[in-house]
Amino acid sequence: MRPLRYSINVTLDGCVDHRAGIPDAQTHEHAAQQIARADALLLGRTVYRMMEDAWRPPASDAMPGWTQPFARTIDAAKKYVVSSTLGSVDWNAELVSGDLRTEVERLKAMPGEGLYTGGVALATTLAGWGLIDEYTFVIHPRVVGHGPRLFEGLSEPLDLERVDRLAFDSGIVAETYVPRG
């Protein structure tokens, strides 16, 4: 069974608005490496659209040079998109239809290196079902005081065990956890 890995940028006060973080070359390189560890991405509609708008060429061509390895990695990745409102997707993507839990379990059961997901709403649902095998929180040394919070509305606590920690020159820290027990 291939693992489902989750990663998100988060500020010290728990804000997960993608505009609240401090982008730099090291965190983009780390994100590209994380995505490259997976056979496919599992994205909700909002994250899919946001990533497509920013990282699908030709839009990504206007990004700084240090973002290009990330842009190439996400552009090439196979994408599964969870949406009940999109009629179709492209950008190397296909829509996930049917019962979400059943479909994610089916994707995880397929052979391969793993699936990778991000975002807020989809991840909260998947975490609540116990389907996420690894969590990486890229913690930015910033307090923003507003915005969406990490795992808002999760019905049960997640007990996690830290298995890795990577500190970047900027003060950003990536901590990886797995479910305890």
Backbone as a chain_set.jsonl record, in Angstrom:
{"seq": "MRPLRYSINVTLDGCVDHRAGIPDAQTHEHAAQQIARADALLLGRTVYRMMEDAWRPPASDAMPGWTQPFARTIDAAKKYVVSSTLGSVDWNAELVSGDLRTEVERLKAMPGEGLYTGGVALATTLAGWGLIDEYTFVIHPRVVGHGPRLFEGLSEPLDLERVDRLAFDSGIVAETYVPRG", "coords": {"N": [[0.859, -1.183, 0.0], [0.59, 2.145, -0.899], [1.843, 5.041, 0.772], [0.018, 7.877, 2.061], [0.981, 11.068, 2.038], [1.151, 14.196, 3.696], [1.545, 17.686, 3.463], [2.035, 21.016, 4.58], [2.299, 24.574, 4.656], [2.612, 26.55, 7.514], [1.968, 29.129, 9.871], [3.316, 30.378, 13.001], [1.101, 30.881, 14.59], [-0.749, 29.146, 13.621], [-1.938, 29.689, 11.151], [-2.845, 28.859, 7.857], [-2.957, 30.049, 5.402], [-1.823, 30.359, 2.173], [-0.574, 32.683, 1.408], [0.548, 33.756, 3.654], [2.978, 32.729, 4.409], [6.616, 32.651, 4.166], [8.156, 32.653, 1.346], [10.976, 30.926, 0.008], [14.097, 29.854, -1.51], [15.056, 27.441, -0.365], [12.783, 26.283, 0.907], [11.127, 25.894, -1.275], [12.661, 24.079, -2.735], [12.638, 21.937, -0.945], [9.876, 21.349, -0.966], [9.591, 20.543, -3.636], [11.129, 18.218, -3.568], [9.592, 16.694, -1.802], [7.207, 16.347, -3.265], [8.242, 14.942, -5.427], [8.721, 12.485, -4.293], [6.417, 11.095, -4.523], [3.975, 9.213, -6.408], [1.757, 10.447, -7.333], [-0.371, 13.336, -6.96], [-2.913, 14.252, -4.663], [-5.484, 16.323, -4.707], [-7.674, 18.873, -3.523], [-10.315, 20.85, -5.006], [-9.837, 23.658, -4.624], [-7.05, 23.886, -3.996], [-5.983, 22.622, -6.234], [-6.777, 24.387, -8.329], [-5.488, 26.747, -7.461], [-2.772, 25.957, -7.544], [-2.546, 25.263, -10.245], [-3.028, 27.749, -11.472], [-0.764, 29.162, -10.645], [1.514, 27.536, -11.202], [1.389, 26.129, -13.583], [2.782, 26.041, -16.779], [2.212, 28.665, -19.123], [2.372, 30.354, -16.904], [4.107, 29.761, -14.735], [6.547, 30.298, -15.834], [7.075, 32.954, -15.448], [7.837, 33.135, -12.861], [10.344, 33.496, -10.221], [13.724, 32.333, -10.867], [14.685, 30.485, -8.932], [12.421, 29.093, -8.232], [11.847, 27.363, -10.242], [12.625, 24.529, -10.309], [10.675, 23.459, -8.536], [8.379, 24.223, -9.935], [8.633, 22.718, -12.316], [8.501, 20.128, -11.25], [5.935, 19.948, -10.028], [4.369, 20.485, -12.231], [4.795, 18.245, -13.86], [3.752, 16.193, -12.352], [1.388, 13.554, -11.776], [-2.036, 14.094, -11.16], [-4.752, 13.784, -8.972], [-7.948, 14.956, -8.619], [-10.19, 16.122, -6.283], [-13.441, 16.949, -6.451], [-16.735, 18.178, -6.514], [-17.805, 20.041, -8.066], [-16.332, 20.777, -10.317], [-16.396, 20.198, -13.773], [-14.578, 19.056, -15.46], [-11.047, 18.341, -15.684], [-7.649, 19.093, -16.523], [-4.195, 19.258, -17.126], [-2.518, 17.088, -16.593], [-4.268, 15.585, -15.006], [-6.983, 13.937, -13.273], [-10.428, 13.643, -12.425], [-11.635, 12.721, -9.218], [-14.192, 10.617, -8.493], [-17.275, 9.46, -7.031], [-17.613, 7.75, -3.854], [-15.672, 9.409, -1.557], [-13.933, 8.438, 0.523], [-13.737, 5.695, -0.126], [-12.6, 5.917, -2.679], [-10.111, 7.15, -2.106], [-8.951, 5.198, -0.503], [-8.758, 3.221, -2.453], [-6.912, 4.417, -4.221], [-4.687, 4.528, -2.529], [-4.207, 1.826, -2.252], [-3.143, 1.079, -4.636], [-0.173, 0.042, -6.412], [3.008, 1.611, -5.785], [5.076, 4.521, -5.019], [3.899, 6.455, -3.412], [1.318, 8.791, -2.375], [0.628, 12.281, -2.408], [-0.565, 15.007, -0.604], [-2.084, 18.22, 0.044], [-3.262, 21.339, 1.355], [-6.375, 22.318, 3.005], [-9.26, 21.741, 3.673], [-9.763, 19.173, 2.424], [-7.63, 17.715, 3.522], [-8.268, 17.804, 6.255], [-10.578, 16.224, 6.324], [-9.493, 13.753, 5.393], [-7.592, 13.266, 7.392], [-9.27, 12.989, 9.607], [-10.442, 10.554, 8.995], [-8.326, 8.911, 9.355], [-6.563, 8.402, 7.248], [-4.197, 9.591, 6.458], [-0.779, 9.085, 6.339], [1.591, 10.331, 6.917], [2.681, 13.437, 8.106], [3.822, 16.599, 7.254], [4.782, 19.577, 8.541], [5.505, 22.733, 7.586], [6.91, 25.128, 9.166], [6.602, 28.487, 9.561], [8.381, 31.271, 10.842], [6.487, 33.322, 11.882], [3.802, 35.371, 12.929], [0.524, 35.898, 12.105], [-2.093, 36.445, 12.804], [-4.613, 36.073, 11.63], [-6.756, 34.391, 9.255], [-7.265, 31.092, 7.73], [-7.197, 28.223, 9.847], [-5.161, 25.462, 10.858], [-6.447, 22.247, 10.482], [-9.038, 22.905, 11.359], [-12.023, 22.183, 12.962], [-11.668, 19.449, 13.186], [-12.774, 16.352, 14.333], [-11.744, 14.573, 16.258], [-8.818, 14.396, 18.35], [-5.507, 14.299, 16.9], [-2.948, 12.169, 17.514], [0.408, 12.39, 17.3], [3.731, 11.443, 16.319], [6.916, 12.784, 16.208], [9.149, 12.333, 13.52], [11.095, 13.442, 11.974], [13.064, 16.381, 11.487], [13.815, 19.388, 9.96], [15.775, 22.162, 9.605], [15.787, 25.342, 8.094], [17.837, 27.924, 6.583], [16.498, 30.341, 6.786], [15.081, 30.279, 9.116], [12.761, 28.918, 9.008], [11.162, 25.848, 9.713], [10.848, 22.438, 8.966], [8.863, 19.958, 10.08], [8.293, 16.546, 10.462], [5.786, 14.158, 11.005], [4.311, 11.082, 12.159], [1.342, 9.106, 12.577], [0.776, 8.282, 15.967], [1.317, 5.149, 17.443]], "CA": [[0.0, 0.0, 0.0], [1.401, 3.357, -0.94], [1.455, 5.976, 1.828], [-0.508, 9.2, 1.757], [1.759, 12.066, 2.784], [0.528, 15.518, 3.722], [2.443, 18.773, 3.826], [1.427, 22.344, 4.509], [2.978, 25.705, 5.281], [1.827, 27.046, 8.636], [2.636, 30.129, 10.699], [3.364, 30.014, 14.418], [-0.241, 30.948, 15.181], [-1.605, 28.143, 12.996], [-2.539, 30.128, 9.898], [-2.406, 28.071, 6.705], [-3.159, 30.812, 4.171], [-0.575, 30.249, 1.421], [0.054, 34.006, 1.269], [1.086, 34.169, 4.948], [4.318, 32.198, 4.589], [7.78, 33.383, 3.671], [8.747, 31.761, 0.349], [12.401, 31.052, -0.284], [14.614, 28.774, -2.355], [15.157, 26.177, 0.363], [11.479, 25.662, 1.127], [10.647, 25.423, -2.579], [13.421, 22.865, -3.047], [12.089, 20.895, -0.064], [8.555, 20.989, -1.48], [9.794, 19.773, -4.867], [11.592, 16.891, -3.164], [8.447, 15.98, -1.222], [6.311, 15.964, -4.361], [8.93, 13.948, -6.255], [8.661, 11.187, -3.599], [5.092, 10.518, -4.737], [3.552, 8.873, -7.766], [0.658, 11.326, -7.734], [-0.902, 14.293, -5.99], [-4.344, 14.205, -4.395], [-5.756, 17.726, -4.414], [-9.023, 19.392, -3.585], [-10.539, 21.829, -6.069], [-9.214, 24.953, -4.348], [-5.596, 23.779, -4.13], [-5.704, 22.325, -7.644], [-6.902, 25.636, -9.108], [-4.435, 27.666, -7.032], [-1.497, 25.462, -8.069], [-2.591, 25.37, -11.698], [-2.887, 29.164, -11.835], [0.585, 29.648, -10.36], [2.646, 26.692, -11.584], [1.271, 25.546, -14.92], [3.304, 26.956, -17.791], [3.326, 29.606, -19.072], [2.37, 31.193, -15.695], [5.293, 29.489, -13.919], [7.732, 30.854, -16.496], [7.301, 34.302, -14.932], [8.285, 33.029, -11.466], [11.81, 33.577, -10.073], [14.474, 31.151, -11.271], [14.817, 29.492, -7.86], [11.175, 28.329, -8.111], [11.647, 26.532, -11.429], [12.592, 23.091, -10.025], [9.357, 23.148, -7.991], [7.404, 24.369, -11.02], [8.748, 21.562, -13.212], [8.079, 18.923, -10.531], [4.479, 19.918, -9.879], [3.778, 20.436, -13.567], [4.893, 16.884, -14.379], [3.109, 15.221, -11.462], [0.022, 13.06, -11.958], [-2.89, 14.736, -10.171], [-6.134, 13.363, -8.764], [-8.628, 16.146, -8.109], [-11.454, 15.866, -5.593], [-14.347, 18.073, -6.647], [-18.087, 17.872, -6.976], [-18.256, 21.177, -8.866], [-15.612, 20.851, -11.587], [-16.877, 19.254, -14.776], [-13.425, 18.38, -16.04], [-9.728, 18.859, -15.338], [-6.553, 18.635, -17.361], [-2.918, 19.463, -16.437], [-2.126, 15.754, -16.146], [-5.152, 15.342, -13.861], [-8.289, 13.321, -13.462], [-11.348, 13.857, -11.318], [-11.995, 11.614, -8.333], [-15.644, 10.612, -8.35], [-17.761, 8.404, -6.16], [-17.396, 7.924, -2.426], [-14.305, 9.893, -1.38], [-13.138, 7.524, 1.348], [-13.496, 4.497, -0.928], [-11.671, 6.256, -3.763], [-8.775, 7.378, -1.553], [-8.448, 3.87, -0.12], [-8.395, 2.553, -3.708], [-5.667, 5.023, -4.695], [-3.613, 4.096, -1.638], [-3.965, 0.393, -2.462], [-2.42, 0.889, -5.899], [1.275, -0.02, -6.191], [3.748, 2.839, -6.054], [5.872, 5.157, -3.969], [3.071, 7.208, -2.476], [0.477, 9.916, -2.769], [0.981, 13.498, -1.685], [-1.685, 15.939, -0.566], [-1.898, 19.466, 0.777], [-4.518, 22.046, 1.514], [-7.006, 22.437, 4.32], [-10.515, 21.0, 3.851], [-9.574, 17.766, 2.075], [-6.722, 17.111, 4.507], [-9.0, 17.63, 7.511], [-11.42, 15.045, 6.129], [-8.646, 12.567, 5.317], [-7.011, 13.05, 8.723], [-10.348, 12.487, 10.45], [-10.653, 9.149, 8.647], [-7.104, 8.157, 9.615], [-5.974, 7.972, 5.981], [-2.9, 10.227, 6.22], [0.285, 8.289, 6.942], [2.73, 11.17, 7.284], [2.356, 14.867, 8.127], [4.956, 17.519, 7.327], [4.38, 20.96, 8.797], [6.584, 23.671, 7.282], [6.541, 26.156, 10.142], [7.214, 29.786, 9.264], [8.505, 32.057, 12.061], [5.665, 34.506, 11.667], [2.452, 35.382, 13.501], [-0.248, 36.766, 11.223], [-3.296, 36.862, 13.513], [-5.849, 35.916, 10.855], [-6.698, 33.369, 8.215], [-7.706, 29.741, 8.058], [-6.353, 27.512, 10.805], [-4.847, 24.068, 10.595], [-7.374, 21.212, 10.946], [-10.22, 23.488, 12.004], [-13.199, 21.327, 12.933], [-11.343, 18.031, 13.313], [-13.647, 15.83, 15.393], [-10.952, 13.88, 17.28], [-7.4, 14.78, 18.321], [-4.521, 13.465, 16.215], [-1.737, 11.965, 18.301], [1.47, 12.216, 16.325], [5.105, 11.279, 16.793], [7.851, 13.41, 15.268], [10.151, 11.419, 12.981], [12.133, 14.177, 11.268], [13.052, 17.84, 11.641], [14.776, 20.017, 9.064], [15.787, 23.617, 9.792], [16.291, 26.09, 6.951], [18.598, 29.123, 6.932], [15.564, 31.436, 7.027], [14.38, 30.084, 10.381], [11.646, 28.013, 8.749], [11.455, 24.485, 10.142], [9.934, 21.4, 8.471], [8.785, 18.846, 11.023], [7.5, 15.451, 9.927], [5.179, 13.325, 12.035], [3.474, 9.951, 11.765], [0.374, 8.809, 13.643], [1.326, 7.528, 17.094], [0.666, 3.849, 17.661]], "C": [[0.898, 1.237, 0.0], [0.902, 4.353, 0.113], [0.874, 7.272, 1.267], [0.211, 10.182, 2.668], [1.102, 13.427, 2.617], [1.585, 16.536, 4.096], [1.717, 20.094, 3.666], [2.339, 23.364, 5.175], [2.061, 26.263, 6.356], [2.641, 28.082, 9.413], [2.596, 29.677, 12.158], [1.998, 30.056, 15.091], [-1.236, 30.054, 14.448], [-2.263, 28.541, 11.699], [-1.958, 29.33, 8.724], [-2.734, 28.754, 5.376], [-1.823, 30.821, 3.421], [0.14, 31.588, 1.248], [0.719, 34.477, 2.546], [2.518, 33.707, 5.169], [5.386, 33.081, 3.98], [8.469, 32.494, 2.634], [10.236, 32.014, 0.177], [12.86, 29.824, -1.058], [14.654, 27.447, -1.623], [13.796, 25.511, 0.566], [10.871, 25.18, -0.19], [11.375, 24.147, -3.007], [12.893, 21.691, -2.216], [10.733, 20.428, -0.577], [8.674, 20.167, -2.76], [10.248, 18.358, -4.545], [10.45, 16.06, -2.584], [7.513, 15.479, -2.322], [6.941, 14.863, -5.205], [8.934, 12.564, -5.607], [7.355, 10.451, -3.877], [4.859, 10.179, -6.206], [2.508, 9.848, -8.275], [0.293, 12.255, -6.593], [-2.398, 14.074, -5.856], [-4.72, 15.592, -3.899], [-7.252, 18.0, -4.414], [-9.103, 20.453, -4.67], [-9.777, 23.123, -5.832], [-7.704, 24.896, -4.546], [-5.214, 23.485, -5.578], [-5.721, 23.609, -8.471], [-5.79, 26.622, -8.765], [-3.08, 27.241, -7.622], [-1.445, 25.583, -9.591], [-2.377, 26.817, -12.139], [-1.455, 29.658, -11.66], [1.684, 28.867, -11.069], [2.526, 26.01, -12.934], [1.867, 26.52, -15.928], [2.165, 27.454, -18.679], [3.373, 30.459, -17.807], [3.648, 30.997, -14.881], [6.56, 30.059, -14.538], [8.068, 32.25, -15.977], [7.788, 34.296, -13.489], [9.807, 33.14, -11.404], [12.487, 32.254, -10.426], [14.567, 30.079, -10.204], [13.542, 28.688, -7.629], [11.003, 27.306, -9.229], [11.725, 25.025, -11.163], [11.241, 22.654, -9.431], [8.313, 23.194, -9.097], [7.437, 23.164, -11.956], [8.226, 20.289, -12.542], [6.567, 18.855, -10.427], [3.78, 19.87, -11.24], [3.737, 19.001, -14.09], [4.091, 15.866, -13.577], [1.709, 14.822, -11.934], [-0.82, 13.648, -10.828], [-4.273, 14.09, -10.16], [-6.829, 14.519, -8.07], [-9.983, 15.753, -7.536], [-12.325, 17.106, -5.751], [-15.714, 17.56, -7.081], [-18.614, 18.986, -7.879], [-17.537, 21.312, -10.206], [-16.154, 19.801, -12.535], [-15.755, 18.454, -15.4], [-12.147, 19.04, -15.538], [-8.751, 18.398, -16.411], [-5.279, 18.878, -16.558], [-2.476, 18.148, -15.789], [-2.966, 15.319, -14.94], [-6.391, 14.567, -14.271], [-9.117, 13.549, -12.207], [-11.552, 12.569, -10.531], [-13.503, 11.692, -8.15], [-16.06, 9.436, -7.484], [-17.504, 8.736, -4.699], [-15.924, 8.256, -2.158], [-13.45, 8.907, -0.593], [-12.776, 6.259, 0.558], [-12.473, 4.766, -2.021], [-10.254, 6.484, -3.252], [-8.163, 6.048, -1.112], [-8.021, 3.079, -1.359], [-7.074, 3.095, -4.239], [-4.48, 4.595, -3.832], [-3.245, 2.638, -1.866], [-3.207, 0.103, -3.757], [-0.916, 0.817, -5.61], [1.927, 1.327, -6.493], [4.428, 3.382, -4.823], [5.043, 5.95, -2.976], [2.238, 8.261, -3.159], [0.858, 11.095, -1.891], [-0.216, 14.433, -1.743], [-1.308, 17.18, 0.233], [-3.253, 20.095, 0.988], [-5.105, 21.931, 2.902], [-8.213, 21.51, 4.452], [-10.346, 19.513, 3.562], [-8.705, 17.072, 3.123], [-7.409, 16.886, 5.852], [-9.89, 16.395, 7.435], [-10.59, 13.764, 6.15], [-8.013, 12.24, 6.667], [-8.059, 12.476, 9.674], [-10.655, 11.019, 10.198], [-9.42, 8.291, 8.918], [-6.383, 7.691, 8.365], [-4.613, 8.6, 5.683], [-1.841, 9.482, 7.024], [1.466, 9.115, 7.424], [2.327, 12.633, 7.136], [3.653, 15.662, 8.178], [4.404, 18.934, 7.453], [5.601, 21.84, 8.569], [6.236, 24.943, 8.042], [7.339, 27.431, 9.877], [7.247, 30.625, 10.534], [7.792, 33.413, 11.927], [4.322, 34.303, 12.36], [1.645, 36.364, 12.677], [-1.581, 37.191, 11.828], [-4.611, 36.744, 12.767], [-5.691, 34.733, 9.921], [-7.159, 32.007, 8.676], [-6.694, 29.049, 8.964], [-6.225, 26.045, 10.413], [-5.848, 23.144, 11.261], [-8.549, 21.751, 11.75], [-11.399, 22.532, 11.847], [-12.918, 19.841, 12.992], [-12.085, 17.463, 14.514], [-12.901, 15.145, 16.532], [-9.508, 14.357, 17.213], [-6.566, 13.793, 17.506], [-3.302, 13.356, 17.127], [-0.626, 11.565, 17.344], [2.817, 12.082, 17.021], [6.042, 11.874, 15.757], [8.918, 12.408, 14.844], [11.266, 12.137, 12.23], [11.953, 15.667, 11.526], [14.172, 18.402, 10.775], [14.665, 21.527, 9.236], [16.418, 24.279, 8.569], [16.994, 27.354, 7.428], [17.692, 30.293, 7.336], [14.902, 31.381, 8.399], [13.132, 29.224, 10.231], [12.088, 26.604, 9.139], [10.411, 23.551, 9.544], [10.001, 20.241, 9.455], [7.837, 17.795, 10.457], [7.061, 14.532, 11.068], [4.443, 12.163, 11.397], [2.468, 9.733, 12.897], [1.023, 7.933, 14.72], [0.547, 6.23, 17.221], [0.343, 3.238, 16.398]], "O": [[1.834, 1.351, 0.792], [-0.302, 4.495, 0.322], [1.197, 7.695, 0.157], [0.076, 10.142, 3.891], [0.575, 13.765, 1.558], [2.428, 16.276, 4.954], [0.905, 20.278, 2.76], [3.054, 23.055, 6.129], [0.862, 26.428, 6.128], [3.85, 27.931, 9.588], [1.918, 28.707, 12.498], [1.767, 29.338, 16.064], [-2.445, 30.193, 14.637], [-3.087, 27.786, 11.183], [-0.745, 29.152, 8.615], [-2.781, 28.094, 4.338], [-0.806, 31.242, 3.971], [1.339, 31.615, 0.971], [1.397, 35.504, 2.534], [3.207, 34.243, 6.037], [5.103, 34.11, 3.366], [9.29, 31.655, 3.005], [10.698, 33.155, 0.196], [12.102, 28.871, -1.236], [14.314, 26.418, -2.207], [13.677, 24.296, 0.411], [10.175, 24.165, -0.214], [10.766, 23.242, -3.576], [12.724, 20.585, -2.73], [10.471, 19.226, -0.617], [7.937, 19.199, -2.946], [9.802, 17.402, -5.179], [10.355, 14.861, -2.847], [7.085, 14.325, -2.305], [6.247, 13.948, -5.65], [9.131, 11.566, -6.3], [7.212, 9.289, -3.497], [5.454, 10.767, -7.109], [2.374, 10.061, -9.48], [0.601, 12.0, -5.429], [-3.072, 13.746, -6.833], [-4.327, 15.994, -2.804], [-8.001, 17.429, -5.208], [-8.081, 20.899, -5.191], [-9.135, 23.634, -6.749], [-7.136, 25.772, -5.199], [-4.237, 24.033, -6.09], [-4.786, 23.881, -9.224], [-5.216, 27.256, -9.65], [-2.336, 28.075, -8.137], [-0.418, 25.961, -10.155], [-1.624, 27.075, -13.079], [-0.984, 30.484, -12.442], [2.679, 29.452, -11.496], [3.477, 25.372, -13.386], [1.504, 27.696, -15.939], [1.233, 26.697, -18.95], [4.322, 31.224, -17.634], [4.216, 31.971, -14.387], [7.545, 30.281, -13.834], [9.218, 32.681, -16.057], [8.119, 35.352, -12.949], [10.489, 32.91, -12.402], [11.888, 31.186, -10.295], [14.534, 28.89, -10.518], [13.572, 27.696, -6.901], [10.103, 26.469, -9.165], [10.938, 24.285, -11.754], [10.725, 21.595, -9.787], [7.46, 22.311, -9.189], [6.389, 22.648, -12.344], [7.582, 19.465, -13.191], [5.975, 17.813, -10.707], [2.712, 19.272, -11.37], [2.748, 18.59, -14.697], [3.785, 14.785, -14.081], [0.947, 15.654, -12.428], [-0.379, 13.697, -9.679], [-4.882, 13.878, -11.209], [-6.352, 15.009, -7.047], [-10.808, 15.136, -8.21], [-11.991, 18.179, -5.249], [-15.832, 16.644, -7.895], [-19.728, 18.898, -8.396], [-18.082, 21.905, -11.137], [-16.349, 18.648, -12.151], [-15.951, 17.314, -15.82], [-12.171, 20.161, -15.03], [-9.007, 17.424, -17.119], [-5.319, 18.7, -15.341], [-2.114, 18.101, -14.613], [-2.443, 14.758, -13.977], [-6.788, 14.544, -15.436], [-8.597, 13.635, -11.095], [-11.631, 11.478, -11.096], [-14.029, 12.711, -7.704], [-15.27, 8.524, -7.241], [-17.209, 9.881, -4.359], [-15.037, 7.472, -2.496], [-12.343, 8.579, -1.019], [-11.628, 5.816, 0.585], [-11.586, 3.949, -2.265], [-9.293, 6.058, -3.892], [-6.976, 5.81, -1.331], [-7.031, 2.35, -1.318], [-6.212, 2.326, -4.662], [-3.395, 4.332, -4.349], [-2.088, 2.257, -1.69], [-2.69, -0.998, -3.944], [-0.435, 1.456, -4.674], [1.458, 2.082, -7.345], [4.371, 2.799, -3.741], [5.438, 6.102, -1.821], [2.418, 8.579, -4.334], [1.347, 10.925, -0.774], [-0.811, 14.628, -2.802], [-0.341, 17.182, 0.994], [-4.281, 19.442, 0.813], [-4.439, 21.509, 3.848], [-8.188, 20.583, 5.262], [-10.746, 18.678, 4.374], [-9.018, 15.964, 3.558], [-7.155, 15.881, 6.515], [-9.946, 15.609, 8.38], [-10.937, 12.805, 6.839], [-7.91, 11.072, 7.042], [-7.76, 11.575, 10.458], [-11.086, 10.314, 11.111], [-9.461, 7.075, 8.733], [-5.666, 6.692, 8.403], [-3.941, 8.179, 4.742], [-1.985, 9.276, 8.229], [2.256, 8.652, 8.248], [1.701, 13.013, 6.146], [4.491, 15.427, 9.048], [3.666, 19.417, 6.594], [6.607, 21.715, 9.267], [5.387, 25.728, 7.62], [8.567, 27.452, 9.958], [6.244, 30.693, 11.244], [8.414, 34.473, 11.87], [3.777, 33.199, 12.373], [2.02, 37.53, 12.554], [-2.148, 38.2, 11.409], [-5.627, 37.264, 13.227], [-4.612, 34.148, 9.817], [-7.412, 31.788, 9.861], [-5.488, 29.269, 8.853], [-7.079, 25.484, 9.727], [-6.078, 23.239, 12.467], [-8.996, 21.121, 12.709], [-11.731, 22.121, 10.736], [-13.842, 19.039, 12.86], [-12.03, 18.037, 15.602], [-13.384, 15.139, 17.664], [-9.019, 14.688, 16.133], [-6.881, 12.605, 17.434], [-2.695, 14.371, 17.468], [-0.707, 10.54, 16.667], [3.012, 12.541, 18.146], [5.982, 11.525, 14.578], [9.514, 11.724, 15.676], [12.274, 11.521, 11.882], [10.843, 16.147, 11.752], [15.318, 17.958, 10.844], [13.596, 22.105, 9.037], [17.452, 23.831, 8.072], [16.771, 27.805, 8.552], [18.087, 31.135, 8.142], [14.235, 32.334, 8.802], [12.516, 28.845, 11.227], [13.237, 26.218, 8.925], [9.215, 23.838, 9.607], [11.049, 19.623, 9.642], [6.725, 18.107, 10.029], [7.838, 14.183, 11.956], [4.007, 12.24, 10.249], [2.713, 10.127, 14.037], [1.726, 6.969, 14.415], [-0.68, 6.195, 17.124], [-0.21, 2.139, 16.366]]}, "num_chains": 1, "name": "protein.A"}
